[in-house]
CSV table of C-alpha atoms in Angstrom, one decimal:
chain,number,residue,atom,x,y,z
A,1,MET,CA,163.2,-133.8,13.2
A,2,THR,CA,165.9,-136.0,11.6
A,3,LYS,CA,168.8,-136.8,13.8
A,4,ILE,CA,172.5,-137.1,12.7
A,5,LYS,CA,175.6,-138.4,14.4
A,6,LEU,CA,177.8,-135.4,15.2
A,7,GLY,CA,181.1,-136.6,13.9
A,8,ASN,CA,182.5,-140.1,14.2
A,9,ASN,CA,182.8,-139.9,18.0
A,10,GLY,CA,179.7,-137.7,18.8
A,11,PRO,CA,176.1,-138.2,19.9
A,12,LEU,CA,172.9,-138.0,17.9
A,13,VAL,CA,171.7,-134.5,17.5
A,14,SER,CA,169.1,-132.7,15.4
A,15,LYS,CA,170.0,-132.1,11.8
A,16,LEU,CA,168.9,-128.5,12.3
A,17,GLY,CA,170.6,-126.4,15.0
A,18,LEU,CA,169.3,-123.4,16.8
A,19,GLY,CA,171.6,-120.4,17.0
A,20,CYS,CA,170.8,-118.3,20.0
A,21,MET,CA,173.2,-115.4,19.5
A,22,ARG,CA,170.7,-112.9,18.1
A,23,MET,CA,168.5,-113.4,21.2
A,24,SER,CA,171.0,-111.1,23.0
A,25,PRO,CA,172.4,-107.7,22.2
A,26,VAL,CA,175.4,-108.5,20.0
A,27,TRP,CA,177.5,-106.2,17.8
A,28,GLY,CA,175.3,-103.2,18.4
A,29,SER,CA,171.9,-105.0,18.0
A,30,ALA,CA,169.0,-104.3,20.3
A,31,MET,CA,167.7,-106.5,23.0
A,32,ASN,CA,165.0,-108.9,21.8
A,33,ASP,CA,161.9,-109.8,23.9
A,34,GLU,CA,163.4,-112.3,26.4
A,35,SER,CA,160.2,-114.1,27.0
A,36,GLU,CA,159.7,-114.7,23.3
A,37,SER,CA,163.3,-115.9,23.0
A,38,ILE,CA,162.8,-118.4,25.8
A,39,ALA,CA,159.5,-119.5,24.2
A,40,THR,CA,161.4,-120.0,20.9
A,41,ILE,CA,164.0,-122.2,22.5
A,42,GLN,CA,161.3,-124.3,24.2
A,43,MET,CA,159.3,-124.6,21.1
A,44,ALA,CA,162.4,-125.7,19.2
A,45,LEU,CA,163.0,-128.4,21.8
A,46,GLU,CA,159.4,-129.6,21.5
A,47,ASN,CA,159.9,-129.9,17.7
A,48,GLY,CA,163.0,-132.1,18.2
A,49,ILE,CA,165.6,-129.4,17.7
A,50,ASN,CA,168.0,-130.2,20.5
A,51,PHE,CA,171.2,-128.5,19.4
A,52,LEU,CA,171.4,-125.1,21.0
A,53,ASN,CA,174.4,-122.9,20.2
A,54,THR,CA,175.5,-120.0,22.4
A,55,GLY,CA,178.7,-118.2,23.4
A,56,ASP,CA,179.9,-116.9,26.8
A,57,PHE,CA,180.6,-113.5,25.2
A,58,TYR,CA,177.2,-113.1,23.6
A,59,GLY,CA,175.6,-110.2,25.3
A,60,ALA,CA,178.4,-110.4,27.9
A,61,GLY,CA,176.9,-113.5,29.4
A,62,HIS,CA,173.2,-112.6,28.9
A,63,ASN,CA,172.8,-115.3,26.2
A,64,GLU,CA,173.9,-118.1,28.5
A,65,LEU,CA,171.6,-116.9,31.3
A,66,LEU,CA,168.7,-116.9,28.8
A,67,VAL,CA,169.5,-120.4,27.5
A,68,GLY,CA,169.7,-121.5,31.2
A,69,LYS,CA,166.3,-120.3,31.9
A,70,ALA,CA,164.9,-121.9,28.8
A,71,ILE,CA,166.3,-125.4,29.6
A,72,LYS,CA,165.6,-125.4,33.3
A,73,GLY,CA,163.8,-128.6,34.2
A,74,ARG,CA,164.5,-130.1,30.8
A,75,ARG,CA,168.3,-130.4,30.7
A,76,ASP,CA,168.2,-133.9,29.0
A,77,ASP,CA,166.2,-132.5,26.1
A,78,ALA,CA,169.0,-130.1,25.0
A,79,PHE,CA,172.5,-130.5,23.6
A,80,ILE,CA,174.4,-127.3,24.6
A,81,SER,CA,177.2,-125.9,22.4
A,82,VAL,CA,179.3,-123.1,23.9
A,83,LYS,CA,181.9,-120.9,22.2
A,84,PHE,CA,184.5,-119.2,24.4
A,85,GLY,CA,187.5,-116.9,24.2
A,86,GLY,CA,185.9,-113.8,22.8
A,87,LEU,CA,186.4,-110.5,24.6
A,88,VAL,CA,183.7,-107.9,24.4
A,89,TYR,CA,183.6,-104.3,25.6
A,90,ARG,CA,180.6,-102.0,25.2
A,91,ASN,CA,179.0,-104.5,22.8
A,92,GLN,CA,182.1,-104.6,20.6
A,93,PHE,CA,184.5,-107.5,19.9
A,94,ILE,CA,187.9,-106.4,21.2
A,95,GLY,CA,190.0,-109.5,21.0
A,96,LEU,CA,190.7,-113.1,22.2
A,97,ASP,CA,191.9,-114.7,25.4
A,98,LEU,CA,192.6,-118.4,24.9
A,99,ARG,CA,195.3,-118.8,27.6
A,100,PRO,CA,194.7,-122.1,29.6
A,101,VAL,CA,194.1,-120.1,32.8
A,102,ALA,CA,191.5,-118.0,31.1
A,103,ILE,CA,189.7,-121.1,29.7
A,104,LYS,CA,189.6,-122.7,33.1
A,105,ASN,CA,188.0,-119.4,34.4
A,106,PHE,CA,185.5,-119.1,31.5
A,107,ILE,CA,184.1,-122.6,31.9
A,108,ASN,CA,183.1,-122.1,35.5
A,109,TYR,CA,181.2,-118.9,34.7
A,110,SER,CA,179.4,-120.6,31.8
A,111,LEU,CA,178.3,-123.6,34.0
A,112,VAL,CA,176.9,-121.2,36.6
A,113,ARG,CA,175.1,-119.0,34.0
A,114,LEU,CA,173.6,-122.1,32.2
A,115,GLY,CA,172.7,-123.8,35.5
A,116,ILE,CA,174.2,-127.1,34.4
A,117,ASP,CA,177.0,-129.4,35.5
A,118,THR,CA,178.5,-130.3,32.1
A,119,ILE,CA,178.6,-128.5,28.7
A,120,ASP,CA,178.0,-130.8,25.8
A,121,LEU,CA,180.2,-129.2,23.2
A,122,TYR,CA,182.9,-126.6,24.2
A,123,GLN,CA,184.9,-124.7,21.5
A,124,PRO,CA,187.2,-121.8,21.1
A,125,CYS,CA,185.5,-119.2,19.0
A,126,ARG,CA,188.6,-119.0,16.8
A,127,MET,CA,192.3,-119.7,17.2
A,128,ASP,CA,194.7,-117.1,18.7
A,129,ASN,CA,198.1,-117.2,17.2
A,130,SER,CA,199.6,-116.0,20.4
A,131,VAL,CA,198.6,-119.3,22.2
A,132,PRO,CA,199.7,-122.7,20.8
A,133,VAL,CA,196.9,-124.8,19.4
A,134,GLU,CA,198.2,-127.6,21.7
A,135,ASP,CA,197.7,-125.5,24.8
A,136,ILE,CA,194.1,-124.5,23.8
A,137,ILE,CA,193.0,-128.0,22.9
A,138,GLY,CA,194.8,-129.6,25.7
A,139,THR,CA,193.0,-127.4,28.2
A,140,VAL,CA,189.6,-128.4,26.9
A,141,ALA,CA,190.8,-132.1,26.9
A,142,ASP,CA,191.5,-131.6,30.6
A,143,LEU,CA,188.0,-130.2,31.2
A,144,ILE,CA,186.6,-133.3,29.5
A,145,LYS,CA,188.6,-135.5,31.8
A,146,GLU,CA,187.2,-133.5,34.8
A,147,GLY,CA,183.6,-134.0,33.6
A,148,LYS,CA,182.9,-130.4,32.9
A,149,VAL,CA,182.7,-130.9,29.1
A,150,ARG,CA,181.6,-133.9,27.0
A,151,TYR,CA,182.9,-133.1,23.5
A,152,LEU,CA,185.5,-130.8,21.9
A,153,GLY,CA,184.5,-128.5,19.1
A,154,VAL,CA,186.4,-125.9,17.1
A,155,SER,CA,185.3,-122.8,15.2
A,156,GLU,CA,186.5,-120.6,12.3
A,157,ILE,CA,189.9,-122.3,11.8
A,158,THR,CA,192.0,-123.4,8.9
A,159,ALA,CA,192.4,-127.0,7.7
A,160,GLU,CA,196.0,-127.1,9.1
A,161,GLN,CA,194.8,-125.9,12.5
A,162,LEU,CA,191.9,-128.5,12.4
A,163,ARG,CA,194.4,-131.3,11.7
A,164,LYS,CA,196.7,-130.1,14.5
A,165,ALA,CA,193.8,-129.8,17.0
A,166,ASN,CA,192.5,-133.3,16.1
A,167,SER,CA,196.0,-134.7,16.7
A,168,VAL,CA,195.9,-133.4,20.3
A,169,TYR,CA,192.4,-134.6,21.1
A,170,PRO,CA,189.6,-135.9,18.9
A,171,VAL,CA,187.5,-133.0,17.5
A,172,THR,CA,183.8,-133.8,17.3
A,173,ALA,CA,182.5,-130.7,15.5
A,174,LEU,CA,183.7,-127.8,13.4
A,175,GLU,CA,181.6,-124.7,13.4
A,176,ILE,CA,182.1,-122.5,10.3
A,177,GLY,CA,180.3,-120.1,8.1
A,178,TYR,CA,178.9,-121.8,4.9
A,179,SER,CA,176.4,-120.8,2.3
A,180,LEU,CA,175.8,-120.5,-1.4
A,181,ALA,CA,177.6,-117.2,-1.2
A,182,ASP,CA,180.5,-118.4,1.0
A,183,ARG,CA,182.0,-121.5,-0.5
A,184,GLN,CA,185.8,-121.0,0.0
A,185,ILE,CA,185.9,-123.8,2.7
A,186,GLU,CA,185.0,-126.3,0.0
A,187,ALA,CA,188.6,-126.3,-1.2
A,188,ASP,CA,190.4,-127.8,1.9
A,189,LEU,CA,188.5,-127.3,5.2
A,190,LEU,CA,185.4,-129.3,4.4
A,191,PRO,CA,187.4,-132.2,2.8
A,192,ALA,CA,189.7,-132.2,5.9
A,193,ALA,CA,186.7,-132.4,8.3
A,194,LYS,CA,185.1,-135.2,6.3
A,195,GLU,CA,188.4,-137.1,6.2
A,196,LEU,CA,188.8,-136.8,9.9
A,197,GLY,CA,185.2,-137.8,10.7
A,198,ILE,CA,184.3,-134.4,12.1
A,199,GLY,CA,180.8,-133.0,12.0
A,200,VAL,CA,180.2,-129.6,10.4
A,201,VAL,CA,178.0,-127.0,12.1
A,202,ALA,CA,177.3,-124.4,9.4
A,203,PHE,CA,176.2,-120.9,10.4
A,204,ALA,CA,175.5,-117.8,8.3
A,205,ASN,CA,173.4,-119.8,5.8
A,206,THR,CA,172.0,-116.6,4.3
A,207,ALA,CA,175.4,-114.9,4.1
A,208,GLU,CA,174.5,-112.2,6.6
A,209,GLY,CA,171.2,-111.5,4.9
A,210,LEU,CA,172.4,-111.4,1.3
A,211,LEU,CA,170.4,-114.5,0.4
A,212,THR,CA,167.1,-113.6,2.1
A,213,GLY,CA,165.8,-111.8,-0.9
A,214,ASP,CA,165.0,-108.8,1.3
A,215,MET,CA,168.2,-106.8,0.9
A,216,LYS,CA,168.2,-103.7,-1.3
A,217,ALA,CA,171.0,-101.4,-2.4
A,218,PRO,CA,172.2,-99.2,-0.9
A,219,LEU,CA,172.0,-100.3,2.7
A,220,ALA,CA,171.0,-97.8,5.5
A,221,ALA,CA,174.0,-96.1,7.0
A,222,GLY,CA,173.6,-97.8,10.3
A,223,ASP,CA,173.4,-101.4,9.1
A,224,TYR,CA,176.2,-103.6,10.5
A,225,GLN,CA,176.5,-105.3,7.1
A,226,ASN,CA,178.3,-102.1,5.8
A,227,HIS,CA,181.4,-103.4,7.5
A,228,PHE,CA,181.7,-106.1,4.8
A,229,THR,CA,182.9,-105.1,1.4
A,230,ARG,CA,180.3,-107.4,-0.3
A,231,PHE,CA,177.6,-105.0,0.9
A,232,GLN,CA,179.3,-101.9,-0.3
A,233,GLY,CA,178.7,-99.9,-3.5
A,234,ASN,CA,178.8,-101.7,-6.8
A,235,ASN,CA,179.6,-105.0,-5.1
A,236,LEU,CA,176.2,-105.1,-3.5
A,237,ILE,CA,174.4,-104.2,-6.8
A,238,LYS,CA,176.2,-107.0,-8.6
A,239,ASN,CA,175.7,-109.5,-5.8
A,240,LEU,CA,172.0,-108.8,-5.7
A,241,GLU,CA,171.7,-109.6,-9.4
A,242,LYS,CA,172.9,-113.1,-8.5
A,243,VAL,CA,170.3,-113.3,-5.7
A,244,GLU,CA,167.5,-112.7,-8.3
A,245,VAL,CA,168.2,-116.2,-9.6
A,246,LEU,CA,167.6,-117.6,-6.1
A,247,LYS,CA,164.4,-115.5,-5.7
A,248,GLN,CA,163.0,-116.7,-9.0
A,249,MET,CA,163.7,-120.4,-8.1
A,250,ALA,CA,162.0,-119.8,-4.7
A,251,ARG,CA,158.9,-118.4,-6.4
A,252,ASP,CA,158.8,-121.4,-8.8
A,253,LYS,CA,159.1,-123.9,-6.0
A,254,GLY,CA,156.7,-122.1,-3.6
A,255,TYR,CA,159.3,-121.3,-0.9
A,256,SER,CA,161.2,-118.3,0.4
A,257,PRO,CA,164.8,-117.5,-0.7
A,258,THR,CA,165.9,-118.1,3.0
A,259,GLN,CA,164.3,-121.5,2.9
A,260,LEU,CA,166.2,-122.4,-0.2
A,261,ALA,CA,169.5,-121.1,1.2
A,262,ILE,CA,169.1,-123.3,4.3
A,263,ALA,CA,168.0,-126.3,2.2
A,264,TRP,CA,171.1,-126.0,0.0
A,265,VAL,CA,173.3,-126.2,3.0
A,266,ASN,CA,171.3,-129.1,4.3
A,267,THR,CA,171.8,-131.1,1.1
A,268,GLN,CA,175.6,-130.7,1.2
A,269,GLY,CA,176.0,-133.8,3.3
A,270,GLU,CA,174.7,-135.9,6.2
A,271,HIS,CA,177.6,-134.7,8.3
A,272,ILE,CA,176.6,-131.0,7.8
A,273,MET,CA,174.1,-129.3,10.1
A,274,PRO,CA,172.6,-125.9,9.2
A,275,LEU,CA,172.8,-123.7,12.3
A,276,VAL,CA,170.0,-121.1,12.0
A,277,SER,CA,169.6,-118.1,14.2
A,278,MET,CA,166.1,-117.5,15.4
A,279,SER,CA,164.6,-115.4,18.2
A,280,ARG,CA,160.8,-115.7,17.3
A,281,ARG,CA,158.6,-118.7,17.4
A,282,LYS,CA,156.9,-117.7,14.1
A,283,ARG,CA,160.2,-118.5,12.2
A,284,LEU,CA,160.4,-122.1,13.4
A,285,PRO,CA,157.9,-123.7,11.1
A,286,GLU,CA,159.4,-122.2,7.9
A,287,ASN,CA,162.9,-123.2,8.9
A,288,ILE,CA,161.9,-126.7,9.8
A,289,GLN,CA,160.1,-126.9,6.5
A,290,ALA,CA,163.3,-125.9,4.7
A,291,MET,CA,164.9,-129.1,5.9
A,292,GLU,CA,162.4,-131.1,3.7
A,293,ILE,CA,163.2,-129.2,0.5
A,294,ASN,CA,164.9,-131.1,-2.3
A,295,PHE,CA,166.4,-129.9,-5.5
A,296,THR,CA,166.4,-131.4,-9.0
A,297,PRO,CA,169.8,-131.9,-10.7
A,298,ALA,CA,169.0,-129.0,-13.0
A,299,GLU,CA,168.1,-126.7,-10.0
A,300,MET,CA,171.3,-127.7,-8.2
A,301,ASN,CA,173.3,-127.0,-11.3
A,302,THR,CA,171.7,-123.5,-11.6
A,303,LEU,CA,172.5,-122.7,-8.0
A,304,ASN,CA,176.0,-124.0,-8.1
A,305,THR,CA,176.8,-122.2,-11.3
A,306,THR,CA,175.2,-118.9,-10.3
A,307,PHE,CA,177.0,-118.9,-6.9
A,308,ALA,CA,180.2,-120.6,-7.9
A,309,GLN,CA,183.3,-119.8,-5.8
A,310,GLY,CA,184.4,-116.2,-6.6
A,311,THR,CA,181.2,-115.0,-8.2
A,312,ILE,CA,180.1,-113.1,-5.1
A,313,LEU,CA,182.1,-109.8,-5.0
A,314,GLY,CA,183.7,-108.6,-1.8
A,315,GLY,CA,184.6,-110.3,1.5
A,316,THR,CA,183.1,-111.2,4.8
A,317,TYR,CA,184.5,-112.2,8.2
A,318,LEU,CA,186.1,-115.2,6.5
A,319,GLN,CA,188.5,-112.8,4.7
A,320,ARG,CA,189.8,-110.9,7.7
């Protein structure tokens, strides 16, 4: 697995990151096979994928406990990224708590659940306008000085907030949704990260399943994607017409649409890491293979034209 430097001030990490969220019951999803999830993490480590992403509110702590079991006895093989600040009740997101006193509480619970002494990358899951950015970032900076955290990360923020956070303490990584279907961050957030020397950890590479090629209209009534307007009514029908272009290119190249979606993100820069959620070992080989896919100039032009900013109808979590 190719390694990249995570930001100007960060360590070497795998170019492909493993998102662990879906290994736990989150946003109404069912519990996965825990033994299979642990085996997936360990197989990822064996294949050189050392960037493991979790959150203290994923499964109300279950996800950190699971990651802790998977890395027991091989701590040095893993780079642990933890998001904090989310509040969950009955498997539903109910708000944020980014007060300094709360952050100092959260970190201790995370360290115990993970069974480690230091978290490699610690980041607020998003910014809370009720707490000054300086207070949030300053608290993590204090944890770094105490040795409980190695590097500062941020997630789901604006370019202005990113600049402000970086002025308080050097930001190593920005975690943000990015895909062929979600390109609004190209206008100002991605340029700001590149200017400041901040690595980009890009999740939702398939745009919540839109780019997998498996989605059909209409969605089942119970699907969580129904909360997003891009998956509703005529929006979904029109959006799936765009996906047909990706599906045809995938057939022509001998890959899956998901692999091409990951590959597109991977080709956007050496400072950008695709963060792919997996909970089964069988998905690892295809996602690793996606990192080796290249596009011709004509293919890249087709994708960028078909999925130009504004062509996908409806919004996602990025337009909340």
